Amino acid sequence: MSGLLLVPRKLIVPASAACLAAALGSAGVLSAEVLPGRLGILPAAALVCLVTFVLWPWAVLPVGIVGGVAATEALGTSDVTFITVLHIGVLAIGCLALLVRRAASAVDDRPRRTTMDRAMALLAVIALAGALFGLARGHALHQVLIAAYHLGVIPAYFFVTTRTLTNARRMRAAAVLYVTGAAALAAVELTMPGRHGGLLSVLALVPLLVVAGRTRGWRRVGLGALITLFAADTAVAGYRAMWLAAGVGLLVLLVRGTRRVRLSVALAAVGATTLVVCGAAVSAGLRARILLSGEHLDETAGYRAPEAMVGLRVFADWPLTGAGLGQTTRDVYLPTFKITDVGPTYHVFWVMVLANLGLVGLIAVLWPLLRPLRAALALGEGVPLAFGALLCGFLAAAAFAGPTDGHWELGVLPALTLLTTRTWTTDPLTTGGRP
């Protein structure tokens, strides 16, 4: 018999992680020595992530989302290409870790199958077909890859979510890790002038409002402090799309939520206002950030509306299938940019879908998003409603914000909505269960 049979089953995965670390450790150290500057950190970080994901697969999502933002801040870069590569790298490492666990016969890695698995798989197939169609029409390869990533990231994050958060314990651990990391970033950035997006805070804010209404004592006080921090960070985010996503999500909670949820929303608004006003009185950095947020609120849409009209004209010419992924209209005059090439993203997600994939692509994207949304709204309570409310918000925000590192939240949120709806138990932090 194989020597593996002499190792206790619960030790197989940790032993595999140790062997993997030993095999890749020297390569990581060598790469850190060879690569210039701060880029030398990346191989070592990749090694740490791989071993971490082998041991704790539930960490893939929170590390990928929060850790990606933290890494770009630490490296002092806002380059979209770098951020995108970072996201792809974390996903790839997470998938490799899952394969290692599968080879080690991990018994708790059975994926959580959902009713939207086939629909998400179909979206991936349609995105691939659109890419081949775009290449056949002569679109530039790098433009095809950009458009393919912005669509493919949705099913990719959906399946990573359903393959890593396979039980209530993992969901709870991932939630705690995400909230902790997002709170640390929000606290650091709150007094830093500039546009920090507020995306991480919005994703944490809405579910915590539901959870807070189901807790007691000091736990509720701690959650209240986190909610206040996330609400304040969202308020001074500097991105109208995030304000729209948060506003629509909170509106859904107010309309569909219970009385305790409505009270939590009201208290969050009061707490955030108090924190921003009092903080601005003592922090010059927070005052500067508030002023910049006000300036961004007064900005016009600029080139976005003319750019969207170009994409809609492409859709009118190719209404069924679109013009293929990577479609770009050359030498277009826009008031802000004068002569430019427009596409394939158009800075408006739904226009991008219509111009690149037509009505077929639009249906393929919306179907696996609207079905979980309907289920959450029908349930009308708990964390499933919170994720459904967020999904509503980001569906609306996608009409006004172009994809930068991809609308990955449109893959994560429907998966979380389906998973929490199915695992409706008594643990409020994990699933929003009944008290």
CSV table of C-alpha atoms in Angstrom, one decimal:
chain,number,residue,atom,x,y,z
A,1,MET,CA,0.0,0.0,0.0
A,2,SER,CA,1.0,3.6,-0.5
A,3,GLY,CA,3.0,5.3,2.2
A,4,LEU,CA,0.3,7.9,2.4
A,5,LEU,CA,-1.9,5.3,4.2
A,6,LEU,CA,0.5,5.6,7.2
A,7,VAL,CA,-0.3,9.3,7.6
A,8,PRO,CA,-3.5,10.2,9.5
A,9,ARG,CA,-6.1,11.6,7.1
A,10,LYS,CA,-6.4,14.9,8.8
A,11,LEU,CA,-2.6,15.4,8.4
A,12,ILE,CA,-2.4,14.8,4.7
A,13,VAL,CA,-3.3,18.4,3.7
A,14,PRO,CA,-0.9,20.1,6.2
A,15,ALA,CA,1.9,17.7,5.1
A,16,SER,CA,1.2,18.5,1.5
A,17,ALA,CA,1.4,22.2,2.3
A,18,ALA,CA,4.8,21.7,4.1
A,19,CYS,CA,6.2,19.7,1.2
A,20,LEU,CA,4.9,22.4,-1.2
A,21,ALA,CA,6.5,25.2,0.8
A,22,ALA,CA,9.8,23.3,1.0
A,23,ALA,CA,9.8,22.7,-2.8
A,24,LEU,CA,9.0,26.3,-3.7
A,25,GLY,CA,10.8,28.1,-0.9
A,26,SER,CA,14.2,28.2,-2.6
A,27,ALA,CA,12.6,29.4,-5.9
A,28,GLY,CA,10.8,32.2,-4.1
A,29,VAL,CA,14.0,33.4,-2.3
A,30,LEU,CA,15.9,33.3,-5.6
A,31,SER,CA,13.2,35.3,-7.4
A,32,ALA,CA,13.2,37.8,-4.6
A,33,GLU,CA,16.9,38.3,-5.1
A,34,VAL,CA,16.8,38.5,-8.9
A,35,LEU,CA,13.7,40.7,-9.4
A,36,PRO,CA,14.3,44.5,-9.0
A,37,GLY,CA,13.0,46.6,-6.1
A,38,ARG,CA,9.7,45.9,-4.5
A,39,LEU,CA,8.7,43.4,-7.2
A,40,GLY,CA,11.0,40.9,-5.5
A,41,ILE,CA,8.4,40.7,-2.8
A,42,LEU,CA,5.8,39.2,-5.1
A,43,PRO,CA,7.2,35.6,-5.5
A,44,ALA,CA,7.5,35.3,-1.7
A,45,ALA,CA,4.0,36.7,-1.3
A,46,ALA,CA,2.7,34.1,-3.9
A,47,LEU,CA,4.4,31.3,-1.9
A,48,VAL,CA,2.8,32.5,1.3
A,49,CYS,CA,-0.6,32.7,-0.4
A,50,LEU,CA,-0.2,29.2,-1.9
A,51,VAL,CA,0.6,27.5,1.4
A,52,THR,CA,-2.1,29.6,3.2
A,53,PHE,CA,-4.8,28.5,0.7
A,54,VAL,CA,-3.8,24.9,0.9
A,55,LEU,CA,-4.3,25.0,4.6
A,56,TRP,CA,-7.3,27.4,4.7
A,57,PRO,CA,-9.0,27.5,1.3
A,58,TRP,CA,-11.7,29.8,2.7
A,59,ALA,CA,-9.0,32.6,2.8
A,60,VAL,CA,-8.8,32.8,-1.1
A,61,LEU,CA,-11.6,35.4,-1.4
A,62,PRO,CA,-10.8,37.7,1.5
A,63,VAL,CA,-7.0,37.6,0.7
A,64,GLY,CA,-7.7,38.1,-3.0
A,65,ILE,CA,-10.0,41.1,-2.4
A,66,VAL,CA,-8.5,42.9,0.6
A,67,GLY,CA,-5.0,41.7,0.1
A,68,GLY,CA,-5.0,42.9,-3.5
A,69,VAL,CA,-5.9,46.4,-2.4
A,70,ALA,CA,-3.4,46.4,0.4
A,71,ALA,CA,-0.6,45.2,-1.9
A,72,THR,CA,-1.2,48.0,-4.4
A,73,GLU,CA,-1.2,50.5,-1.6
A,74,ALA,CA,2.0,49.1,-0.2
A,75,LEU,CA,3.7,49.1,-3.6
A,76,GLY,CA,2.5,52.7,-4.2
A,77,THR,CA,0.9,51.9,-7.6
A,78,SER,CA,-2.6,52.5,-9.1
A,79,ASP,CA,-1.8,50.9,-12.5
A,80,VAL,CA,-4.9,49.0,-13.6
A,81,THR,CA,-2.9,46.4,-15.5
A,82,PHE,CA,-0.9,45.6,-12.3
A,83,ILE,CA,-4.1,45.4,-10.2
A,84,THR,CA,-5.7,43.1,-12.8
A,85,VAL,CA,-2.7,40.8,-12.9
A,86,LEU,CA,-2.6,40.7,-9.1
A,87,HIS,CA,-6.3,39.6,-9.1
A,88,ILE,CA,-5.6,36.9,-11.7
A,89,GLY,CA,-2.6,35.7,-9.8
A,90,VAL,CA,-4.5,35.3,-6.5
A,91,LEU,CA,-7.2,33.4,-8.3
A,92,ALA,CA,-4.7,31.2,-10.1
A,93,ILE,CA,-2.9,30.4,-6.8
A,94,GLY,CA,-6.3,29.7,-5.1
A,95,CYS,CA,-7.2,27.2,-7.9
A,96,LEU,CA,-3.8,25.5,-7.6
A,97,ALA,CA,-4.3,25.2,-3.8
A,98,LEU,CA,-7.7,23.5,-4.4
A,99,LEU,CA,-6.0,21.1,-6.8
A,100,VAL,CA,-3.4,20.3,-4.2
A,101,ARG,CA,-6.2,19.6,-1.6
A,102,ARG,CA,-8.1,17.5,-4.1
A,103,ALA,CA,-4.9,15.4,-4.8
A,104,ALA,CA,-4.5,15.0,-1.0
A,105,SER,CA,-8.1,13.8,-0.8
A,106,ALA,CA,-9.4,16.6,1.5
A,107,VAL,CA,-12.8,15.4,2.6
A,108,ASP,CA,-14.3,18.8,3.2
A,109,ASP,CA,-13.8,20.2,-0.3
A,110,ARG,CA,-16.9,19.1,-2.0
A,111,PRO,CA,-18.2,22.1,-3.9
A,112,ARG,CA,-21.4,23.8,-3.0
A,113,ARG,CA,-23.5,23.2,-6.2
A,114,THR,CA,-26.1,25.9,-6.9
A,115,THR,CA,-29.0,26.4,-9.3
A,116,MET,CA,-26.9,28.9,-11.3
A,117,ASP,CA,-23.8,26.8,-11.9
A,118,ARG,CA,-24.9,26.0,-15.5
A,119,ALA,CA,-25.8,29.5,-16.2
A,120,MET,CA,-22.4,30.8,-15.0
A,121,ALA,CA,-20.7,28.1,-17.0
A,122,LEU,CA,-22.7,29.1,-20.1
A,123,LEU,CA,-21.6,32.8,-19.5
A,124,ALA,CA,-17.9,31.6,-19.6
A,125,VAL,CA,-18.6,29.7,-22.8
A,126,ILE,CA,-20.3,32.7,-24.5
A,127,ALA,CA,-17.4,34.9,-23.4
A,128,LEU,CA,-14.9,32.5,-25.0
A,129,ALA,CA,-17.0,32.3,-28.2
A,130,GLY,CA,-17.2,36.1,-28.2
A,131,ALA,CA,-13.4,36.3,-27.9
A,132,LEU,CA,-13.0,33.9,-30.9
A,133,PHE,CA,-15.5,35.9,-32.9
A,134,GLY,CA,-13.5,39.1,-32.1
A,135,LEU,CA,-10.2,37.5,-33.2
A,136,ALA,CA,-11.9,36.3,-36.4
A,137,ARG,CA,-13.0,39.9,-37.1
A,138,GLY,CA,-9.5,41.1,-36.7
A,139,HIS,CA,-9.7,42.8,-33.3
A,140,ALA,CA,-6.5,43.5,-31.6
A,141,LEU,CA,-5.4,40.6,-29.3
A,142,HIS,CA,-4.8,42.8,-26.3
A,143,GLN,CA,-8.3,44.4,-26.7
A,144,VAL,CA,-9.9,41.0,-26.9
A,145,LEU,CA,-8.1,39.9,-23.7
A,146,ILE,CA,-9.2,43.0,-21.9
A,147,ALA,CA,-12.9,42.5,-22.8
A,148,ALA,CA,-12.6,38.7,-22.1
A,149,TYR,CA,-11.2,39.4,-18.6
A,150,HIS,CA,-14.0,41.8,-17.7
A,151,LEU,CA,-16.6,39.2,-18.6
A,152,GLY,CA,-14.8,36.1,-17.5
A,153,VAL,CA,-14.1,37.4,-14.0
A,154,ILE,CA,-17.8,37.1,-13.2
A,155,PRO,CA,-18.1,33.3,-13.5
A,156,ALA,CA,-14.5,32.9,-12.2
A,157,TYR,CA,-15.3,34.6,-8.9
A,158,PHE,CA,-18.6,32.8,-8.7
A,159,PHE,CA,-17.0,29.4,-8.9
A,160,VAL,CA,-14.1,30.3,-6.6
A,161,THR,CA,-16.8,31.4,-4.0
A,162,THR,CA,-18.8,28.2,-4.3
A,163,ARG,CA,-15.6,26.0,-4.2
A,164,THR,CA,-14.0,27.6,-1.2
A,165,LEU,CA,-16.9,28.5,1.1
A,166,THR,CA,-18.2,24.9,1.2
A,167,ASN,CA,-19.7,25.1,4.7
A,168,ALA,CA,-20.9,27.5,7.4
A,169,ARG,CA,-17.6,27.3,9.3
A,170,ARG,CA,-15.7,28.4,6.3
A,171,MET,CA,-18.1,31.2,5.5
A,172,ARG,CA,-17.8,32.5,9.1
A,173,ALA,CA,-14.0,32.4,9.0
A,174,ALA,CA,-13.9,34.2,5.6
A,175,ALA,CA,-16.3,36.9,6.8
A,176,VAL,CA,-14.2,37.6,9.9
A,177,LEU,CA,-11.0,37.8,7.9
A,178,TYR,CA,-12.6,40.1,5.3
A,179,VAL,CA,-14.1,42.4,7.8
A,180,THR,CA,-10.9,42.7,9.8
A,181,GLY,CA,-8.8,43.5,6.8
A,182,ALA,CA,-11.3,45.9,5.3
A,183,ALA,CA,-11.7,47.7,8.6
A,184,ALA,CA,-7.9,48.1,8.9
A,185,LEU,CA,-7.7,49.6,5.4
A,186,ALA,CA,-10.7,51.9,6.0
A,187,ALA,CA,-9.2,53.2,9.3
A,188,VAL,CA,-5.8,53.9,7.6
A,189,GLU,CA,-7.3,55.6,4.5
A,190,LEU,CA,-10.0,57.6,6.3
A,191,THR,CA,-7.7,60.6,6.8
A,192,MET,CA,-5.8,60.2,3.6
A,193,PRO,CA,-6.9,62.7,0.9
A,194,GLY,CA,-7.7,61.1,-2.5
A,195,ARG,CA,-10.2,58.7,-4.1
A,196,HIS,CA,-10.1,55.4,-2.3
A,197,GLY,CA,-13.3,54.0,-3.9
A,198,GLY,CA,-15.0,52.7,-0.8
A,199,LEU,CA,-15.7,49.3,-2.5
A,200,LEU,CA,-14.5,47.2,0.4
A,201,SER,CA,-16.4,49.2,2.9
A,202,VAL,CA,-19.7,49.0,1.0
A,203,LEU,CA,-19.4,45.2,0.7
A,204,ALA,CA,-19.0,44.9,4.5
A,205,LEU,CA,-21.4,47.6,5.5
A,206,VAL,CA,-24.7,46.2,4.3
A,207,PRO,CA,-24.4,42.6,5.7
A,208,LEU,CA,-23.1,44.0,9.0
A,209,LEU,CA,-26.3,46.1,9.4
A,210,VAL,CA,-28.3,42.9,9.2
A,211,VAL,CA,-26.0,41.0,11.6
A,212,ALA,CA,-25.9,43.9,14.1
A,213,GLY,CA,-29.7,43.7,14.6
A,214,ARG,CA,-29.4,40.0,15.7
A,215,THR,CA,-26.7,40.4,18.3
A,216,ARG,CA,-26.6,41.6,21.9
A,217,GLY,CA,-24.3,43.3,24.4
A,218,TRP,CA,-20.7,44.1,23.7
A,219,ARG,CA,-20.8,42.2,20.4
A,220,ARG,CA,-23.4,44.7,19.1
A,221,VAL,CA,-21.3,47.6,20.3
A,222,GLY,CA,-18.3,46.2,18.4
A,223,LEU,CA,-20.3,45.7,15.3
A,224,GLY,CA,-21.7,49.2,15.7
A,225,ALA,CA,-18.2,50.7,15.7
A,226,LEU,CA,-17.3,48.7,12.5
A,227,ILE,CA,-20.5,49.9,10.8
A,228,THR,CA,-19.8,53.5,11.7
A,229,LEU,CA,-16.3,53.2,10.3
A,230,PHE,CA,-17.5,51.6,7.0
A,231,ALA,CA,-20.3,54.0,6.6
A,232,ALA,CA,-18.0,57.0,7.1
A,233,ASP,CA,-15.5,55.6,4.6
A,234,THR,CA,-18.2,55.1,2.1
A,235,ALA,CA,-19.6,58.6,2.6
A,236,VAL,CA,-16.2,60.2,1.7
A,237,ALA,CA,-15.3,57.6,-1.0
A,238,GLY,CA,-15.1,60.1,-3.8
A,239,TYR,CA,-16.8,57.7,-6.3
A,240,ARG,CA,-20.4,58.3,-7.2
A,241,ALA,CA,-20.8,54.7,-8.3
A,242,MET,CA,-20.0,53.5,-4.8
A,243,TRP,CA,-22.5,56.0,-3.4
A,244,LEU,CA,-25.1,54.7,-5.8
A,245,ALA,CA,-24.3,51.1,-4.9
A,246,ALA,CA,-24.5,51.8,-1.2
A,247,GLY,CA,-27.6,54.0,-1.6
A,248,VAL,CA,-29.6,51.4,-3.5
A,249,GLY,CA,-28.5,48.6,-1.1
A,250,LEU,CA,-29.6,50.6,1.9
A,251,LEU,CA,-32.9,51.5,0.2
A,252,VAL,CA,-33.6,47.8,-0.4
A,253,LEU,CA,-32.9,47.1,3.3
A,254,LEU,CA,-35.2,49.9,4.3
A,255,VAL,CA,-38.0,48.6,2.1
A,256,ARG,CA,-37.6,44.9,2.6
A,257,GLY,CA,-35.8,44.6,6.0
A,258,THR,CA,-37.3,44.2,9.4
A,259,ARG,CA,-37.8,47.0,12.0
A,260,ARG,CA,-34.4,46.1,13.6
A,261,VAL,CA,-32.7,46.4,10.2
A,262,ARG,CA,-34.2,49.8,9.6
A,263,LEU,CA,-33.1,50.9,13.0
A,264,SER,CA,-29.6,49.7,12.3
A,265,VAL,CA,-29.5,51.8,9.0
A,266,ALA,CA,-30.7,54.9,10.9
A,267,LEU,CA,-28.1,54.5,13.6
A,268,ALA,CA,-25.4,53.9,11.0
A,269,ALA,CA,-26.3,57.2,9.3
A,270,VAL,CA,-26.1,59.0,12.6
A,271,GLY,CA,-22.9,57.4,13.6
A,272,ALA,CA,-21.1,58.0,10.3
A,273,THR,CA,-22.2,61.7,10.3
A,274,THR,CA,-20.9,62.1,13.8
A,275,LEU,CA,-17.6,60.4,13.0
A,276,VAL,CA,-17.1,62.5,9.9
A,277,VAL,CA,-18.0,65.8,11.5
A,278,CYS,CA,-16.0,65.2,14.7
A,279,GLY,CA,-13.1,63.7,12.8
A,280,ALA,CA,-13.0,66.7,10.4
A,281,ALA,CA,-12.7,69.0,13.4
A,282,VAL,CA,-9.4,67.4,14.5
A,283,SER,CA,-8.0,65.9,11.3
A,284,ALA,CA,-6.7,68.0,8.4
A,285,GLY,CA,-6.4,64.8,6.3
A,286,LEU,CA,-10.1,64.0,6.7
A,287,ARG,CA,-11.1,67.6,5.9
A,288,ALA,CA,-9.1,67.4,2.7
A,289,ARG,CA,-10.7,64.1,1.8
A,290,ILE,CA,-14.2,65.5,2.4
A,291,LEU,CA,-13.4,68.5,0.2
A,292,LEU,CA,-12.1,66.3,-2.6
A,293,SER,CA,-15.2,64.1,-2.4
A,294,GLY,CA,-17.4,67.3,-2.8
A,295,GLU,CA,-15.4,68.3,-5.8
A,296,HIS,CA,-15.9,64.9,-7.4
A,297,LEU,CA,-19.6,65.1,-6.7
A,298,ASP,CA,-19.8,68.3,-8.7
A,299,GLU,CA,-17.9,66.8,-11.7
A,300,THR,CA,-19.8,66.1,-14.9
A,301,ALA,CA,-19.9,62.7,-16.5
A,302,GLY,CA,-17.4,64.1,-19.1
A,303,TYR,CA,-16.7,61.7,-21.9
A,304,ARG,CA,-18.8,58.8,-20.5
A,305,ALA,CA,-22.1,59.7,-22.2
A,306,PRO,CA,-20.6,60.3,-25.7
A,307,GLU,CA,-18.5,57.2,-25.3
A,308,ALA,CA,-21.6,55.2,-24.4
A,309,MET,CA,-23.4,56.5,-27.5
A,310,VAL,CA,-20.6,55.1,-29.7
A,311,GLY,CA,-21.0,51.7,-28.1
A,312,LEU,CA,-24.8,51.8,-28.5
A,313,ARG,CA,-24.3,52.6,-32.3
A,314,VAL,CA,-22.2,49.5,-32.5
A,315,PHE,CA,-24.9,47.5,-30.8
A,316,ALA,CA,-27.5,48.9,-33.2
A,317,ASP,CA,-25.4,47.4,-36.1
A,318,TRP,CA,-24.9,44.1,-34.3
A,319,PRO,CA,-27.9,43.7,-32.0
A,320,LEU,CA,-27.9,39.9,-31.6
A,321,THR,CA,-24.3,38.9,-31.1
A,322,GLY,CA,-22.4,42.2,-30.8
A,323,ALA,CA,-19.3,43.0,-32.8
A,324,GLY,CA,-17.2,40.5,-30.9
A,325,LEU,CA,-15.0,40.9,-27.8
A,326,GLY,CA,-12.3,43.5,-28.3
A,327,GLN,CA,-14.5,45.7,-30.6
A,328,THR,CA,-13.0,49.2,-30.9
A,329,THR,CA,-14.2,52.2,-32.9
A,330,ARG,CA,-11.2,54.1,-34.3
A,331,ASP,CA,-10.6,57.8,-34.5
A,332,VAL,CA,-13.8,59.1,-32.8
A,333,TYR,CA,-14.1,62.7,-31.7
A,334,LEU,CA,-15.1,63.1,-28.0
A,335,PRO,CA,-15.4,66.6,-26.5
A,336,THR,CA,-13.0,65.8,-23.6
A,337,PHE,CA,-10.4,63.6,-25.5
A,338,LYS,CA,-10.9,65.0,-29.0
A,339,ILE,CA,-9.7,62.2,-31.3
A,340,THR,CA,-9.5,58.8,-29.7
A,341,ASP,CA,-10.2,55.1,-30.0
A,342,VAL,CA,-13.3,54.0,-28.2
A,343,GLY,CA,-13.9,50.5,-26.8
A,344,PRO,CA,-14.0,47.8,-25.9
A,345,THR,CA,-15.0,48.8,-22.3
A,346,TYR,CA,-16.7,52.1,-22.9
A,347,HIS,CA,-16.5,52.9,-19.2
A,348,VAL,CA,-20.1,51.6,-18.8
A,349,PHE,CA,-20.4,47.9,-18.2
A,350,TRP,CA,-23.8,47.3,-19.8
A,351,VAL,CA,-22.8,49.2,-22.9
A,352,MET,CA,-19.7,47.1,-23.1
A,353,VAL,CA,-21.8,43.9,-22.9
A,354,LEU,CA,-24.1,45.1,-25.7
A,355,ALA,CA,-21.4,46.3,-28.0
A,356,ASN,CA,-19.2,43.2,-27.6
A,357,LEU,CA,-21.8,40.4,-27.2
A,358,GLY,CA,-25.2,41.9,-28.0
A,359,LEU,CA,-28.5,40.7,-26.6
A,360,VAL,CA,-27.1,37.2,-26.3
A,361,GLY,CA,-24.4,38.4,-24.0
A,362,LEU,CA,-26.7,40.7,-22.0
A,363,ILE,CA,-29.1,37.7,-21.3
A,364,ALA,CA,-26.1,35.5,-20.4
A,365,VAL,CA,-24.9,38.0,-17.9
A,366,LEU,CA,-28.2,39.0,-16.3
A,367,TRP,CA,-29.8,35.5,-16.0
A,368,PRO,CA,-27.4,34.1,-13.2
A,369,LEU,CA,-27.6,37.5,-11.4
A,370,LEU,CA,-31.4,38.1,-11.4
A,371,ARG,CA,-32.4,34.6,-10.3
A,372,PRO,CA,-30.5,34.8,-6.9
A,373,LEU,CA,-31.7,38.4,-6.5
A,374,ARG,CA,-35.3,37.3,-6.8
A,375,ALA,CA,-34.8,34.5,-4.3
A,376,ALA,CA,-33.2,36.9,-1.8
A,377,LEU,CA,-35.9,39.6,-2.2
A,378,ALA,CA,-38.6,36.9,-1.8
A,379,LEU,CA,-37.0,35.7,1.5
A,380,GLY,CA,-37.1,39.3,2.8
A,381,GLU,CA,-34.8,38.9,5.8
A,382,GLY,CA,-31.3,38.0,7.0
A,383,VAL,CA,-27.9,38.0,5.4
A,384,PRO,CA,-29.3,36.6,2.1
A,385,LEU,CA,-31.3,39.8,1.8
A,386,ALA,CA,-28.2,41.9,2.5
A,387,PHE,CA,-26.3,40.2,-0.3
A,388,GLY,CA,-29.3,40.6,-2.6
A,389,ALA,CA,-29.5,44.3,-1.7
A,390,LEU,CA,-25.8,44.7,-2.5
A,391,LEU,CA,-26.4,42.9,-5.8
A,392,CYS,CA,-29.1,45.4,-6.6
A,393,GLY,CA,-26.8,48.3,-5.8
A,394,PHE,CA,-23.9,47.0,-8.0
A,395,LEU,CA,-26.2,46.2,-10.9
A,396,ALA,CA,-27.2,49.9,-10.8
A,397,ALA,CA,-23.7,51.1,-10.3
A,398,ALA,CA,-22.4,49.1,-13.3
A,399,ALA,CA,-24.5,51.4,-15.5
A,400,PHE,CA,-22.3,54.4,-14.4
A,401,ALA,CA,-18.9,52.9,-13.7
A,402,GLY,CA,-16.6,51.3,-16.2
A,403,PRO,CA,-14.8,48.1,-15.2
A,404,THR,CA,-11.2,48.7,-14.0
A,405,ASP,CA,-10.1,45.5,-12.4
A,406,GLY,CA,-13.3,43.9,-13.4
A,407,HIS,CA,-16.8,43.7,-11.9
A,408,TRP,CA,-15.8,40.7,-9.8
A,409,GLU,CA,-18.5,41.6,-7.3
A,410,LEU,CA,-21.1,40.5,-9.8
A,411,GLY,CA,-19.7,37.0,-9.4
A,412,VAL,CA,-19.2,37.0,-5.7
A,413,LEU,CA,-22.6,38.5,-4.6
A,414,PRO,CA,-24.9,36.0,-6.4
A,415,ALA,CA,-22.8,33.1,-5.1
A,416,LEU,CA,-23.0,34.4,-1.5
A,417,THR,CA,-26.8,35.1,-2.0
A,418,LEU,CA,-27.4,31.5,-3.0
A,419,LEU,CA,-25.1,30.0,-0.4
A,420,THR,CA,-26.5,31.9,2.5
A,421,THR,CA,-30.1,31.3,1.4
A,422,ARG,CA,-29.4,27.6,1.4
A,423,THR,CA,-27.6,27.5,4.7
A,424,TRP,CA,-30.2,29.4,6.6
A,425,THR,CA,-29.3,28.3,10.2
A,426,THR,CA,-29.1,29.9,13.7
A,427,ASP,CA,-25.6,31.5,13.3
A,428,PRO,CA,-26.2,35.2,12.6
A,429,LEU,CA,-22.6,36.0,11.8
A,430,THR,CA,-22.3,33.3,9.2
A,431,THR,CA,-25.7,33.1,7.5
A,432,GLY,CA,-28.0,35.7,9.1
A,433,GLY,CA,-30.1,33.0,10.7
A,434,ARG,CA,-33.1,33.6,12.8
A,435,PRO,CA,-32.3,34.5,16.5
